[in-house]
Amino acid sequence: MILLPCPYCGLRNASEFRYVGELSERPDPNATGIEDWRAFLYMRDNPAGWTTETWFHRAGCRRHFVVERHTVTNEVRDSRLPAAQLRDREDERATGGNVADDRGGATY
Amino acid sequence: MSMRLKPQPGEVIDRGRRFRFTWNGEAYPAYEGDTIVSALAACGERVFSRSFKYHRPRGLLTASFLDPGCMVQVGDEPNVRGAHRRVEPGMVVSPQNVWPSLRFDIKSANGAFGRFLSAGFYYKTFIKPRRLWPAYRSVLRRFSAGGVVSPDSSHGYFDKRYAHPDVVVAGGGPAGMAAAIAAAEAGAQVLLVEEEYELGGHLRWGNEAELAALRELRGEVGSTAGIEVMTNSVVNGRYDGNWVAVLQRNLPHVVERLVKARAKTLVVAPGLIERPYVFEGNDAPGVVLSGAVRRLVNLYAVKPGERAVVLSANESGDAAAEDLERAGVEVARVVDARRGGDVVRANGGGKGVRSVECADGTKIDCDLLVTAVGWTAPTSLLNMAGDRPVYDGRAARFFPSRLTEDVLVTGGLAGDGTLEELLAHARATGRDAAGRATRTGRALRAGIPQHADGQPELAQSPPVEYPKLPVYDHPALFRGKTHGIVDYSEDVTSKDLVAAEKEGYDAIELAKRYTTVTMGSAQGKLETVNAVAIMAEATGSTIEETGTTVWRPPYAPITLGALAGRIFEPVRYSPMQPWHERHGAKPLVAGAWIRPDHYGDPASEVRNVRENVGLIDVTPLGKFDLRGPDVPRLLNHLYVNEWSNLDVGAVRYGVMCLEDGVIFDDGVTGRLGSDRYILTATSSGAASVWEWIDNWLQTAKPGWRIHITPVTTAYASINVAGPKSRDLLLRLAEGVDLSPDAFPYMRVRTGRIASVDGCFMWRIGFTGELSYEIHVPAAYGLHVWEALMERGADLGVKPFGVEAQRILRLEKGHFIVGQDTDGLTGPYGVGLGRMVKLDKDDFAGKPELAWQGERGDYLRLVGLQPHDGSLVPPEASQIIEDKNGVVGRITSSRMSPTLGRSICLGFVAPHLATPGTTLLVQLPDGERIPIRVTQHHAHFDPEGTRQRG
Ligand SMILES: [Zn+2]
């Protein structure tokens, strides 16, 4: 069983996590067409190599995070918070907001 | 006839403990320490089973766990390895795969008709015509091998354990023991796993010097801190991240335990497995491997025969010949394969070998033929770690090629040598394993977010110097000059492999599947290399070119019980469970929850709700406390309908879809305060809904100011339903005006119930009656339930269970997500299209729902009533149209106690959804009955006057 690096909890058994899926950008729901939307829903690159995925630490801290995983060797690297949260933190910093926890960019 | 020898220096039997057990209906003596088969062999028994296809008599071959002819039934337990399992007093052992008896087996006629059971037999014979498959199945069942499982067998206790050793050593022979000692001395926590009952490997059946070395090693293992020894246990698989599965069989009162060990380093030291030789008659009882002789004589003090021929290509064969001499067996001839000697054929009938023909033309009478023709390297665990071992023609066996950082190899897998050389290599391996484990441990700790300042430096320890092991030359002996059995457990012959190659199955992986070679109980550990060599011979190529099949987990058979382990499934009860139990509730398993299905008579429970008032425990309802200014944005995003205008005190029903526009969950959400909401989800959907909300808030909308708290079990929930529900609540509620004008339908109020503060209640209508769903702090759930029962006695209050609720809601035509919807059902299909607010800026599934609304080709959920109201078509019955076939199905059906007739919900094709249409439902017996589409989903009170009262 592979170990996954949760940015909050460290390396934990994969059985504690739910695989959310390959990272994919949600099209603008008001401008999208059937082709693009269905591609977002169903089409995955599934490369034999490095891929960027979202996982959910279901039996741990209940946080979603993004990690790069090699689908052949199961090596993992660059565990980080979802992009939207990182952007949100940037915004908070820019506006002088209080950033309590800054482990978002931990790299393994 | 006793074949028991005088005491042997290395014997494992305790002659002070003699007892009896039963074999094949007769009593036999045994000593403690005997295996089932050693005890029988000591009594002169030679035949222990009949073979799989040809029902040929089979005896000892390896005298180890792998012995294919020694599978027996012990009591209720089938497929016991009789040459491994220790016999116990009173054990009832019987042969398998025999009919009518071990000595006279009718099916051995198969041998004469072997042509019909040739390579690819199953694929060729049992294909057409398809209608005969049931007949084929019943014939094959009779002929299938294996013991008998009784459905009444006791379950036994199985266990599970997690372990985090630094080093796991697979194999407790001399190399494994030395590696474990060295690793532990270097500070590692070591788990040493040995398949047999005792540590020692081949030293156990060795000479005096080897026995002395064994005593010394065992002493060191025992005295070195940090080594945990598991005997009669096996490393069954190696997975990603050195996740090592150990099957432990040596615990008292535990049938099997699965140990899931996260090893930092795995040392693979299983030794070598002796390979059988392929020639005519090689499966006759009395044809044995040299290792079997050595075990029988030295461990169990059993004389293997009276007159022997030994075919020897190595030291093990020579030592077996010496053992035989010492045991008083007449060694008629040692045929030395190193000097070109060979055996052509073993002759003999059902009772065993009678003579052996040698390559030089001589024929020797004997009852024992011992072969020592070479070794197979059990590289299974290396295969599982990604290695593809390579063949060394000089040594006639496979060696590891490229190992990962966390897997090391020692012992016979690594090379040959004297005991001293092998132990030196093993000690270096153990030190290396400990060093690697330390480095891995540091890296793991460095990867974990820690609050302590400073991480320890990652010290680079110097690389461990390994003594180089020699590799000895060994003759390459696989098949002799005749054809024989390759796979004993599957009855696959070398002729079958040659035939498979001729038919085009010329790759080893194809021939394996076509002939089932290596697919039997030994899983290739005895047969693989012979099969590869014979395929190489047939295709005119080399063993290197032919390659091997890949060994996959599990290494040894494992019971389903061990995989299932202890039952750790959590069970959830509501606080009212003690009351339900006292009142005869029949339990219903609903996901993790145990709920009352009914209290004896669901139909009368339904009538009481319609006439008086009933209580149902709905605690499992998923409940989430949502707070914060952005909650309306979240609700708008999750549900297809509109939420921005929900007033304080209001409750609204909502449907959630996933991004594919398919209904995911439904429920009501109420606004208890200006920024406090309670969202409810179905009992079974609660966990998924919570994840779905977390997903949106964390990955897409992190800026939304919302706190979500699951409160499913913080509140006990009771639905008080029926025309007298208001009368009942008036007696117990405080601080709430229950009058219809002050507290109308689809409203929520907070207050005290039965003197309990902090309750909230809402008026909703799942049952179709006037009803109040009350939510009270869980600790007071039982108190409030009992108060309601007590104070409502004169109103006729009665409990009702899930079954009555299902009938009540079906009478009202309310669908249940998952019951009346499936993986394709959108809101339009269930008649809720008008709820979908496409003018909202964004919500989950919005584009799909826009297209769904335009298309209109979805199945429609409709109310259905059979013409004959006494017939209740089973749920999932199909709706049939002559020209179009299946055009729908029944999703829910019940007999309605209120209407006195059967009622249903079901899906039908769009052109059949018009009220009044008559359709045909096919019952399980094939009969088709007419059924009518009703005006509404609701079969009862479609206007909803009762629930709004
Ligand atoms: Zn975590």
PDB file of C-alpha atoms and ligand atoms in Angstrom, chain A residues 6 9 57 61, ligand 1:
ATOM      1  CA  CYS A   6      -0.896  14.822   3.629  1.00  0.00           C
ATOM      2  CA  CYS A   9      -0.574  14.828   8.809  1.00  0.00           C
ATOM      3  CA  HIS A  57      -7.745  12.658   3.824  1.00  0.00           C
ATOM      4  CA  CYS A  61      -7.795  15.673   8.896  1.00  0.00           C
TER       5      CYS A  61
HETATM    6 ZN    ZN C   1      -4.339  14.827   6.896  1.00  0.00          ZN
END
